CSV table of C-alpha atoms and ligand atoms in Angstrom, one decimal:
chain,number,residue,atom,x,y,z
N,1,MET,CA,-6.8,10.8,25.9
N,2,SER,CA,-5.5,8.1,23.7
N,3,SER,CA,-2.8,7.2,21.3
N,4,VAL,CA,-3.0,4.8,18.3
N,5,SER,CA,-0.2,3.3,16.3
N,6,VAL,CA,-1.1,2.4,12.7
N,7,PHE,CA,1.7,0.6,10.9
N,8,GLY,CA,2.3,-1.4,7.7
N,9,ALA,CA,2.4,-5.1,8.5
N,10,GLN,CA,3.9,-6.4,5.2
N,11,TRP,CA,6.6,-4.9,2.9
N,12,GLY,CA,5.2,-1.4,2.7
N,13,ASP,CA,2.6,0.0,0.3
N,14,GLU,CA,-0.3,-1.5,2.3
N,15,GLY,CA,-2.5,1.6,1.7
N,16,LYS,CA,-1.6,3.4,5.0
N,17,GLY,CA,-2.1,6.9,3.5
N,18,LYS,CA,-5.8,6.4,2.9
N,19,ILE,CA,-6.4,4.8,6.3
N,20,ILE,CA,-4.4,7.4,8.2
N,21,ASP,CA,-6.3,10.1,6.4
N,22,GLY,CA,-9.5,8.6,7.5
N,23,LEU,CA,-8.5,8.1,11.1
N,24,ALA,CA,-7.0,11.6,11.2
N,25,ARG,CA,-10.5,13.0,11.2
N,26,ASP,CA,-10.8,12.0,14.8
N,27,ALA,CA,-7.2,12.6,15.8
N,28,ASP,CA,-5.6,15.9,17.0
N,29,VAL,CA,-2.0,15.2,16.3
N,30,ILE,CA,-0.6,12.9,13.6
N,31,VAL,CA,3.0,11.9,14.0
N,32,ARG,CA,5.6,10.3,11.7
N,33,TYR,CA,8.4,8.7,13.7
N,34,GLN,CA,10.8,7.0,11.1
N,35,GLY,CA,11.9,6.8,7.5
N,36,GLY,CA,11.8,9.8,5.2
N,37,ALA,CA,10.8,10.7,1.7
N,38,ASN,CA,11.3,7.0,0.7
N,39,ALA,CA,7.7,6.6,1.7
N,40,GLY,CA,4.8,7.3,-0.7
N,41,HIS,CA,1.4,7.6,0.9
N,42,THR,CA,-1.4,8.1,-1.5
N,43,VAL,CA,-4.6,9.9,-0.4
N,44,ILE,CA,-7.5,10.5,-2.7
N,45,VAL,CA,-10.0,13.2,-1.7
N,46,GLY,CA,-13.0,13.8,-4.0
N,47,GLY,CA,-11.2,12.4,-7.0
N,48,ALA,CA,-8.0,14.5,-6.4
N,49,LYS,CA,-4.9,12.5,-5.7
N,50,TYR,CA,-2.2,13.6,-3.2
N,51,VAL,CA,1.0,11.7,-2.8
N,52,LEU,CA,2.8,12.5,0.5
N,53,HIS,CA,6.4,11.4,1.1
N,54,LEU,CA,7.5,13.1,4.3
N,55,ILE,CA,4.5,15.0,5.6
N,56,PRO,CA,2.0,13.0,7.7
N,57,SER,CA,-1.2,12.0,5.9
N,58,GLY,CA,-3.3,14.1,8.3
N,59,ILE,CA,-2.2,17.4,6.6
N,60,LEU,CA,-5.3,17.4,4.4
N,61,HIS,CA,-7.6,17.9,7.5
N,62,PRO,CA,-7.8,21.5,8.7
N,63,GLY,CA,-7.0,22.1,12.4
N,64,LYS,CA,-4.8,19.0,12.9
N,65,VAL,CA,-1.2,19.2,14.0
N,66,ASN,CA,1.2,17.1,11.9
N,67,VAL,CA,4.6,16.1,13.3
N,68,ILE,CA,7.8,15.0,11.7
N,69,GLY,CA,9.6,13.4,14.6
N,70,ASN,CA,13.2,13.1,15.6
N,71,GLY,CA,13.4,9.6,14.2
N,72,LEU,CA,13.1,10.7,10.6
N,73,ALA,CA,15.8,11.3,8.0
N,74,VAL,CA,14.7,14.6,6.5
N,75,ASP,CA,15.6,15.8,3.1
N,76,PRO,CA,15.0,19.6,3.4
N,77,LEU,CA,14.5,19.9,-0.4
N,78,LYS,CA,11.8,17.3,-0.4
N,79,PHE,CA,10.2,18.9,2.7
N,80,ILE,CA,10.0,22.3,1.0
N,81,GLU,CA,8.9,20.8,-2.3
N,82,GLU,CA,6.0,19.0,-0.5
N,83,VAL,CA,5.0,22.0,1.5
N,84,GLU,CA,4.9,24.2,-1.6
N,85,GLY,CA,3.0,21.5,-3.6
N,86,LEU,CA,0.3,21.3,-1.0
N,87,ARG,CA,0.1,25.1,-0.7
N,88,ALA,CA,-0.3,25.4,-4.5
N,89,ARG,CA,-3.3,23.2,-4.2
N,90,GLY,CA,-4.9,25.3,-1.5
N,91,VAL,CA,-3.9,23.3,1.6
N,92,LYS,CA,-2.8,25.4,4.5
N,93,VAL,CA,0.6,24.4,5.7
N,94,ASP,CA,2.6,26.5,8.3
N,95,GLY,CA,4.4,26.2,11.6
N,96,SER,CA,1.1,25.8,13.4
N,97,ASN,CA,-0.1,22.6,11.6
N,98,LEU,CA,3.3,21.1,10.6
N,99,ARG,CA,6.0,20.6,13.1
N,100,LEU,CA,9.5,19.4,12.4
N,101,SER,CA,11.8,18.0,15.1
N,102,SER,CA,15.0,19.9,15.7
N,103,ALA,CA,16.6,16.5,16.4
N,104,ALA,CA,15.6,14.9,13.1
N,105,HIS,CA,18.6,14.0,10.9
N,106,VAL,CA,19.3,15.9,7.7
N,107,ILE,CA,19.7,14.2,4.3
N,108,PHE,CA,22.4,16.0,2.3
N,109,GLU,CA,23.3,15.8,-1.3
N,110,HIS,CA,26.2,13.5,-0.4
N,111,HIS,CA,23.8,11.0,1.2
N,112,LYS,CA,21.8,10.7,-2.0
N,113,ARG,CA,24.9,10.3,-4.2
N,114,ILE,CA,26.4,7.7,-1.9
N,115,ASP,CA,23.0,5.8,-1.8
N,116,LEU,CA,23.1,5.5,-5.6
N,117,ALA,CA,26.8,4.8,-5.8
N,118,SER,CA,26.7,2.1,-3.1
N,119,GLU,CA,23.9,0.3,-4.9
N,120,ARG,CA,26.0,0.3,-8.1
N,121,TRP,CA,29.0,-1.0,-6.1
N,122,ARG,CA,26.9,-3.8,-4.6
N,123,GLY,CA,25.9,-5.1,-8.1
N,124,VAL,CA,23.8,-8.2,-7.9
N,125,GLY,CA,23.6,-7.9,-4.1
N,126,ARG,CA,21.9,-4.5,-4.3
N,127,ILE,CA,19.0,-3.7,-2.0
N,128,GLY,CA,17.0,-1.8,-4.6
N,129,THR,CA,16.7,1.3,-2.4
N,130,THR,CA,14.6,4.3,-3.4
N,131,GLY,CA,17.8,6.3,-3.9
N,132,ARG,CA,16.6,9.0,-1.4
N,133,GLY,CA,19.7,8.9,0.8
N,134,ILE,CA,18.0,7.1,3.6
N,135,GLY,CA,20.5,4.4,4.4
N,136,PRO,CA,23.6,6.7,4.3
N,137,CYS,CA,21.9,9.3,6.5
N,138,TYR,CA,20.9,6.7,9.2
N,139,ALA,CA,24.5,5.2,8.9
N,140,ASP,CA,25.9,8.7,9.8
N,141,LYS,CA,23.4,9.0,12.7
N,142,ALA,CA,24.6,5.7,14.1
N,143,ALA,CA,28.2,6.7,13.5
N,144,ARG,CA,27.5,10.0,15.2
N,145,THR,CA,28.7,12.0,12.3
N,146,GLY,CA,25.3,13.2,11.0
N,147,LEU,CA,23.9,16.7,11.2
N,148,ARG,CA,20.5,17.4,12.7
N,149,VAL,CA,17.9,20.0,11.8
N,150,ALA,CA,19.0,22.1,14.7
N,151,ASP,CA,22.5,22.3,13.2
N,152,LEU,CA,21.2,23.9,10.0
N,153,LEU,CA,19.9,26.8,12.2
N,154,GLU,CA,23.4,27.5,13.8
N,155,PRO,CA,25.9,28.8,11.1
N,156,GLU,CA,29.0,28.1,13.1
N,157,ARG,CA,28.0,24.6,14.2
N,158,CYS,CA,26.7,23.8,10.7
N,159,ARG,CA,30.0,24.8,9.1
N,160,ARG,CA,32.1,22.9,11.5
N,161,ARG,CA,30.1,19.7,11.3
N,162,LEU,CA,29.5,19.8,7.6
N,163,ALA,CA,33.2,20.4,6.9
N,164,ALA,CA,34.1,17.4,9.0
N,165,ALA,CA,31.5,15.2,7.3
N,166,LEU,CA,32.2,16.3,3.8
N,167,ALA,CA,36.0,15.7,4.1
N,168,GLU,CA,35.3,12.0,4.6
N,169,LYS,CA,32.4,11.8,2.2
N,170,ASN,CA,34.3,13.5,-0.6
N,171,ALA,CA,37.1,11.0,-0.1
N,172,LEU,CA,34.6,8.2,-0.4
N,173,LEU,CA,32.9,9.7,-3.5
N,174,GLU,CA,36.2,10.4,-5.3
N,175,GLN,CA,38.4,7.5,-4.3
N,176,VAL,CA,35.9,4.6,-4.1
N,177,HIS,CA,33.1,5.7,-6.4
N,178,GLY,CA,35.0,7.7,-8.9
N,179,GLU,CA,32.7,10.7,-8.6
N,180,GLN,CA,33.3,14.5,-8.4
N,181,PRO,CA,33.7,15.9,-4.9
N,182,LEU,CA,31.1,18.4,-3.5
N,183,SER,CA,32.1,21.9,-2.7
N,184,LEU,CA,31.8,22.7,1.0
N,185,GLU,CA,30.9,26.4,0.4
N,186,GLU,CA,28.2,25.5,-2.1
N,187,GLN,CA,26.7,22.9,0.1
N,188,LEU,CA,26.8,25.2,3.2
N,189,ALA,CA,25.1,28.0,1.3
N,190,ARG,CA,22.4,25.7,0.0
N,191,TYR,CA,21.6,23.9,3.2
N,192,MET,CA,21.8,27.0,5.5
N,193,HIS,CA,19.4,28.7,3.2
N,194,LEU,CA,17.1,25.6,3.4
N,195,GLY,CA,17.5,25.8,7.2
N,196,GLU,CA,16.1,29.3,7.2
N,197,VAL,CA,13.0,28.1,5.2
N,198,LEU,CA,12.6,25.2,7.7
N,199,ARG,CA,13.0,27.4,10.8
N,200,PRO,CA,9.3,28.3,11.4
N,201,PHE,CA,8.4,24.6,11.5
N,202,VAL,CA,11.1,23.5,13.9
N,203,GLY,CA,10.6,22.6,17.5
N,204,ASP,CA,11.1,20.1,20.3
N,205,THR,CA,8.4,17.9,18.9
N,206,GLY,CA,8.8,15.1,21.5
N,207,ALA,CA,7.9,17.6,24.2
N,208,GLU,CA,5.0,18.9,22.1
N,209,VAL,CA,3.5,15.5,21.5
N,210,ARG,CA,3.8,14.4,25.2
N,211,GLU,CA,2.2,17.7,26.3
N,212,ALA,CA,-0.6,17.2,23.8
N,213,TYR,CA,-1.2,13.6,25.1
N,214,ARG,CA,-1.2,14.8,28.8
N,215,ARG,CA,-3.7,17.5,27.8
N,216,GLY,CA,-6.1,14.8,26.6
N,217,LYS,CA,-5.4,15.1,22.8
N,218,GLN,CA,-5.8,12.1,20.5
N,219,ILE,CA,-2.4,11.1,19.0
N,220,LEU,CA,-2.1,9.0,15.8
N,221,PHE,CA,1.2,7.5,14.9
N,222,GLU,CA,1.7,6.9,11.2
N,223,GLY,CA,4.2,4.2,10.3
N,224,ALA,CA,6.0,4.2,6.9
N,225,GLN,CA,7.2,1.2,5.0
N,226,GLY,CA,6.3,-2.1,6.6
N,227,ALA,CA,7.2,-4.4,9.5
N,228,LEU,CA,9.1,-6.8,7.2
N,229,LEU,CA,11.3,-3.9,6.1
N,230,ASP,CA,12.2,-3.2,9.8
N,231,ILE,CA,16.0,-2.8,10.2
N,232,ASP,CA,16.0,-5.2,13.3
N,233,HIS,CA,13.1,-7.5,12.6
N,234,GLY,CA,12.6,-7.5,8.8
N,235,SER,CA,14.2,-9.5,6.0
N,236,TYR,CA,17.7,-8.1,6.7
N,237,PRO,CA,19.7,-6.9,4.7
N,238,TYR,CA,16.8,-6.3,2.3
N,239,VAL,CA,15.2,-3.7,4.6
N,240,THR,CA,15.0,0.0,5.1
N,241,SER,CA,17.2,1.6,7.8
N,242,SER,CA,14.6,2.3,10.6
N,243,ASN,CA,12.2,0.6,12.9
N,244,THR,CA,9.0,0.7,10.9
N,245,GLY,CA,6.4,-0.7,13.3
N,246,SER,CA,5.2,0.5,16.7
N,247,ASP,CA,8.6,-0.6,17.9
N,248,GLY,CA,10.0,2.7,16.4
N,249,ILE,CA,7.7,5.1,18.2
N,250,ALA,CA,9.4,5.5,21.6
N,251,ALA,CA,12.8,6.3,20.0
N,252,GLY,CA,11.5,8.1,16.9
N,253,ALA,CA,8.9,10.3,18.4
N,254,GLY,CA,10.0,10.7,22.0
N,255,PHE,CA,6.8,9.1,23.2
N,256,PRO,CA,7.0,6.5,26.0
N,257,ALA,CA,6.1,3.0,24.9
N,258,ARG,CA,3.9,2.7,27.9
N,259,TRP,CA,1.6,5.5,26.7
N,260,LEU,CA,0.6,3.7,23.6
N,261,ASP,CA,-3.0,2.6,23.9
N,262,ARG,CA,-3.9,0.9,20.6
N,263,VAL,CA,-1.9,-0.7,17.8
N,264,VAL,CA,-3.4,-1.5,14.4
N,265,GLY,CA,-1.6,-3.2,11.5
N,266,ILE,CA,-2.5,-2.6,7.9
N,267,ALA,CA,-2.1,-5.3,5.2
N,268,LYS,CA,-3.4,-5.9,1.7
N,269,ALA,CA,-5.6,-8.9,0.9
N,270,TYR,CA,-2.5,-10.1,-1.1
N,271,CYS,CA,1.1,-9.1,-0.9
N,272,THR,CA,3.6,-6.9,-2.7
N,273,ARG,CA,7.2,-5.9,-2.4
N,274,VAL,CA,9.3,-3.3,-4.2
N,275,GLY,CA,13.0,-3.6,-4.4
N,276,GLU,CA,15.2,-6.7,-4.0
N,277,GLY,CA,15.1,-9.4,-1.3
N,278,PRO,CA,13.2,-12.6,-0.6
N,279,PHE,CA,9.4,-12.7,-1.0
N,280,PRO,CA,8.2,-16.2,-0.3
N,281,SER,CA,4.6,-15.9,-1.6
N,282,GLU,CA,5.6,-14.0,-4.8
N,283,ASP,CA,3.7,-15.1,-7.9
N,284,HIS,CA,6.0,-15.1,-10.9
N,285,GLY,CA,3.2,-16.1,-13.3
N,286,ALA,CA,0.1,-14.7,-14.8
N,287,ASP,CA,-1.6,-14.1,-11.4
N,288,GLY,CA,1.2,-11.9,-10.3
N,289,VAL,CA,0.8,-9.8,-13.4
N,290,LYS,CA,-3.0,-9.7,-13.0
N,291,ILE,CA,-2.7,-8.5,-9.4
N,292,ARG,CA,-0.2,-5.8,-10.5
N,293,GLU,CA,-2.6,-4.5,-13.2
N,294,ALA,CA,-5.8,-4.8,-11.1
N,295,GLY,CA,-4.2,-3.1,-8.1
N,296,ASN,CA,-2.1,-0.6,-10.1
N,297,GLU,CA,0.9,-1.8,-8.2
N,298,TYR,CA,3.5,0.7,-9.2
N,299,GLY,CA,5.6,2.5,-6.6
N,300,ALA,CA,4.3,5.9,-5.5
N,301,THR,CA,7.8,7.2,-4.9
N,302,THR,CA,9.8,5.6,-7.7
N,303,GLY,CA,7.2,4.4,-10.2
N,304,ARG,CA,8.8,0.9,-10.1
N,305,PRO,CA,6.5,-2.0,-10.8
N,306,ARG,CA,5.9,-3.8,-7.6
N,307,ARG,CA,6.4,-7.6,-7.2
N,308,CYS,CA,3.1,-9.2,-6.5
N,309,GLY,CA,2.0,-12.4,-4.8
N,310,TRP,CA,-0.4,-13.8,-2.2
N,311,PHE,CA,-1.3,-13.1,1.3
N,312,ASP,CA,1.3,-14.6,3.7
N,313,VAL,CA,-0.2,-15.8,7.0
N,314,LEU,CA,3.2,-16.5,8.6
N,315,ALA,CA,4.5,-13.0,7.8
N,316,MET,CA,1.3,-11.4,9.0
N,317,ARG,CA,1.2,-13.3,12.3
N,318,TYR,CA,4.8,-12.3,13.0
N,319,SER,CA,4.3,-8.6,12.2
N,320,LEU,CA,1.2,-8.3,14.3
N,321,GLU,CA,2.7,-10.1,17.3
N,322,LEU,CA,6.0,-8.2,17.1
N,323,ASN,CA,4.2,-4.9,17.2
N,324,GLY,CA,1.6,-5.9,19.7
N,325,ALA,CA,-1.4,-5.3,17.3
N,326,ASP,CA,-4.9,-5.4,18.8
N,327,GLY,CA,-6.4,-5.6,15.3
N,328,TRP,CA,-5.7,-5.1,11.7
N,329,ILE,CA,-7.2,-3.5,8.6
N,330,MET,CA,-7.3,-5.5,5.3
N,331,THR,CA,-6.9,-3.2,2.3
N,332,ASN,CA,-7.3,-3.6,-1.5
N,333,LEU,CA,-9.8,-6.5,-1.1
N,334,ASP,CA,-11.5,-5.3,-4.3
N,335,VAL,CA,-8.3,-6.1,-6.3
N,336,LEU,CA,-9.2,-9.8,-6.0
N,337,ASP,CA,-12.7,-9.2,-7.4
N,338,SER,CA,-11.9,-11.0,-10.7
N,339,PHE,CA,-10.0,-14.0,-9.5
N,340,GLU,CA,-11.4,-17.5,-9.8
N,341,GLU,CA,-9.0,-18.9,-7.1
N,342,ILE,CA,-7.3,-16.9,-4.3
N,343,LYS,CA,-4.2,-18.3,-2.7
N,344,VAL,CA,-2.8,-17.9,0.7
N,345,ALA,CA,0.6,-18.9,2.0
N,346,THR,CA,0.1,-21.0,5.2
N,347,ALA,CA,3.5,-22.8,5.7
N,348,TYR,CA,7.1,-22.7,4.6
N,349,GLU,CA,9.3,-25.7,4.0
N,350,VAL,CA,13.0,-25.7,4.2
N,351,GLY,CA,15.5,-28.6,4.5
N,352,GLY,CA,12.6,-31.0,4.9
N,353,ARG,CA,11.2,-29.1,7.9
N,354,VAL,CA,7.8,-27.4,7.7
N,355,HIS,CA,7.4,-24.1,9.5
N,356,ARG,CA,4.0,-22.8,10.5
N,357,GLU,CA,5.5,-19.6,12.1
N,358,TRP,CA,7.9,-17.1,10.6
N,359,PRO,CA,11.3,-18.6,10.8
N,360,GLY,CA,14.2,-16.8,12.6
N,361,ALA,CA,17.2,-15.2,11.1
N,362,HIS,CA,19.0,-18.6,10.8
N,363,VAL,CA,16.7,-19.5,7.9
N,364,ASP,CA,17.3,-17.8,4.6
N,365,LEU,CA,13.9,-16.8,3.3
N,366,ALA,CA,15.2,-17.2,-0.3
N,367,ASP,CA,15.4,-21.0,0.3
N,368,VAL,CA,11.9,-21.7,1.5
N,369,GLN,CA,9.3,-23.6,-0.4
N,370,VAL,CA,5.8,-22.2,0.2
N,371,HIS,CA,2.7,-24.2,1.0
N,372,MET,CA,-0.3,-22.5,-0.5
N,373,GLU,CA,-4.0,-23.1,0.3
N,374,SER,CA,-6.8,-21.6,-1.8
N,375,ALA,CA,-10.2,-20.1,-1.5
N,376,ARG,CA,-12.9,-19.7,-4.3
N,377,GLY,CA,-13.1,-16.1,-5.7
N,378,TRP,CA,-16.3,-14.2,-5.5
N,379,LYS,CA,-16.1,-12.7,-9.1
N,380,THR,CA,-18.2,-9.7,-8.2
N,381,ASP,CA,-17.4,-6.0,-8.1
N,382,ILE,CA,-17.4,-5.1,-4.3
N,383,THR,CA,-16.1,-1.5,-4.7
N,384,GLY,CA,-19.6,0.0,-3.9
N,385,VAL,CA,-20.2,-2.1,-0.8
N,386,ARG,CA,-20.2,-0.2,2.5
N,387,ARG,CA,-21.6,-2.7,5.0
N,388,TYR,CA,-19.9,-6.0,5.9
N,389,GLU,CA,-23.2,-8.0,5.6
N,390,ASP,CA,-23.7,-6.7,2.1
N,391,LEU,CA,-20.5,-8.4,0.8
N,392,PRO,CA,-20.9,-11.6,-1.2
N,393,MET,CA,-20.9,-14.7,0.9
N,394,LEU,CA,-17.6,-15.9,-0.7
N,395,THR,CA,-15.9,-12.6,0.1
N,396,ARG,CA,-16.9,-12.9,3.7
N,397,LYS,CA,-15.8,-16.5,3.7
N,398,TYR,CA,-12.3,-15.4,2.5
N,399,VAL,CA,-12.0,-12.6,5.0
N,400,GLU,CA,-13.1,-14.8,7.9
N,401,TRP,CA,-10.8,-17.6,6.8
N,402,VAL,CA,-7.8,-15.4,6.7
N,403,GLU,CA,-8.7,-13.7,10.0
N,404,LYS,CA,-8.9,-17.1,11.6
N,405,LEU,CA,-5.6,-18.2,10.2
N,406,VAL,CA,-3.9,-15.0,11.4
N,407,GLY,CA,-5.7,-15.0,14.8
N,408,VAL,CA,-6.1,-11.3,15.2
N,409,PRO,CA,-9.4,-9.5,14.4
N,410,ILE,CA,-9.8,-7.5,11.2
N,411,VAL,CA,-11.3,-4.2,12.3
N,412,MET,CA,-11.9,-2.7,8.9
N,413,LEU,CA,-11.8,-3.5,5.2
N,414,SER,CA,-10.9,-1.2,2.4
N,415,VAL,CA,-12.5,-1.8,-1.1
N,416,GLY,CA,-11.1,1.0,-3.2
N,417,PRO,CA,-8.8,4.0,-3.1
N,418,ASP,CA,-11.3,6.7,-2.2
N,419,ARG,CA,-11.8,8.0,1.4
N,420,ASP,CA,-15.2,6.5,1.8
N,421,GLN,CA,-14.5,3.0,0.3
N,422,ILE,CA,-14.3,1.5,3.8
N,423,ILE,CA,-16.2,-1.3,5.5
N,424,PRO,CA,-16.1,-1.3,9.3
N,425,ARG,CA,-16.5,-4.7,11.0
N,426,GLU,CA,-19.4,-5.1,13.4
N,427,GLY,CA,-18.5,-5.7,17.0
N,428,LEU,CA,-14.8,-5.0,16.4
N,429,LYS,CA,-14.9,-1.3,16.4
N,430,GLY,CA,-13.4,-1.4,19.9
N,431,ALA,CA,-9.8,-1.5,18.6
N,432,LEU,CA,-10.3,1.9,17.0
N,433,ALA,CA,-12.9,3.3,19.3
N,434,HIS,CA,-10.6,5.9,20.7
N,435,ALA,CA,-8.9,6.8,17.4
S,501,IMP,P1,15.5,2.7,1.3
S,501,IMP,O1,14.5,2.8,2.3
S,501,IMP,O2,15.4,3.7,0.2
S,501,IMP,O3,16.9,2.5,1.8
S,501,IMP,O4,15.2,1.3,0.5
S,501,IMP,C1,15.3,0.0,1.2
S,501,IMP,C2,14.3,-1.0,0.8
S,501,IMP,O5,13.0,-0.5,1.3
S,501,IMP,C3,14.1,-1.1,-0.7
S,501,IMP,O6,13.7,-2.4,-1.0
S,501,IMP,C4,12.9,-0.2,-1.0
S,501,IMP,O7,12.2,-0.5,-2.2
S,501,IMP,C5,12.1,-0.4,0.3
S,501,IMP,N1,11.2,0.7,0.6
S,501,IMP,C6,11.6,1.9,1.1
S,501,IMP,N2,10.5,2.7,1.3
S,501,IMP,C7,9.4,2.0,0.9
S,501,IMP,C8,8.0,2.3,0.9
S,501,IMP,O8,7.5,3.3,1.3
S,501,IMP,N3,7.2,1.3,0.4
S,501,IMP,C9,7.7,0.1,0.0
S,501,IMP,N4,9.0,-0.2,0.0
S,501,IMP,C10,9.9,0.7,0.4
C-alpha cells in the first residue's frame, strides 16, 4: 500500500495533468483535495487533447477510481459539463469511477457574480482570479454560511440554508455592486435539479479513500494550482483560496498526514504566472515573449496569456521543503531548446540585503531585485529523447546545475506534451517506485 502526493511547486500550470495521467496508470485511486474548476489540467492522449478542470486527471484510465474530496469548491454546472464532455468522447464516467464528497462546498451563481464584482471593486488591487467563484465560496465555508453537496440532496435543508445565504448575498449584489438580485425560487429549482444529477456520484469519500488505503490500494493525490498560490504559504494576497500542496491533503481529503508515503513536486524548467501579483523572475523583454510562444503559455481555463520568466531557485527550494518533497519532476524542458542563454534566479536583494532563501511575509516580493545566473543553451530539439544519457551534454549540465542549486533530486523530466515524452532519471526512481 502506498500514497503519493504530486503537487505544483510554482504558480500553477506546471504540467501536472500529464504527469498525473502517467502516474495514474499504476495507481488505484486518484484524489483531488482542493481548488475547483479554476484548475485546467491538460492531458494529451494519442494526439487528442483533454482539458480537465474539476475531475482528476486519472479519469482517462479505465478501472481507476477518481475522487473529488471534501476540500474542493464544486460548481455542479461545471461538474456535469465535464462529465458529459468526457462521455461524449467515449470515456466511461459514472458513480463507480468518479466519486464526489458529500462534504465538498457548492459554488452557486452568486459566488461567481461576487467573484467578478469584487474584482471590479478592487480595481488596480485586483487578484486576477479565474472568475469561477472560488474565493467567495471558500469565504462562505470559513464563515460557516456555505452549502455543501449533501445539502443539495435534502430539499428542506437546501431551502432553509440557501434562503439565509441569498438574503445576505442579494443585499451585497444590489447595494454594494449595483447588480440585480437572484431569485430564491429559481436558484433553488436549478440547484436541487443539479443535486439530483450529482446524487449517484456522492459519498463519504474520506472514508472510501482511507478504506482503499487500508486494503492496500495505491492512492495518488493530485494537487491543483501551485505552492506559491497557497492561501497560507503563497504570495498572499495574490493567491488562490486553498492549501495547494501536500499541506492540503489531510484537511481536503480526510486522509491522515501520517499516511502519506511520498511527495513529489512538479515545476517547469522556467516559470510562469497567470493573474496579478509579484513574480520576481519574470522576464518583461523578448525572452519572456519567446518562452510564451515556444511553450504555448496561455491559460487552459481562461485563455489568458501567462506571464513568463526564469526558473527561481529560492521559490523552488521553499515549495519543496514546505511540502516535504522527496523529489521533483522538471517539465517543459524542450521549451528552452532554442535559447542561446538560459537564466536562473539564485538570489533576491531588498534594502541592501541579499536573500538566498525565500524571504518571509515581512518582505514584499514586489520590491526585490533578482540576481540571475546563466547557463549556455543546447540549441537542439530534445522532444524525441527518451533516455537521460541521450540528452545533449549542455542539457544535462543545465538539469544537474539546477538540481544542485535546489538540493532535491529530479526524478523525471518531461520534454513535450504527449504521454510518452518522459525521461526517467537513472538511480532516482525510488521516489516514485510505489506510485
Ligand atoms: P482563483 O483561484 O480563481 O480565486 O484565482 C486566484 C489566483 O490564482 C489568480 O491569480 C489565478 O490566476 C490563479 N489561479 C487559479 N487557478 C489557477 C491554475 O490552475 N493555474 C494557474 N493559476 C491559477
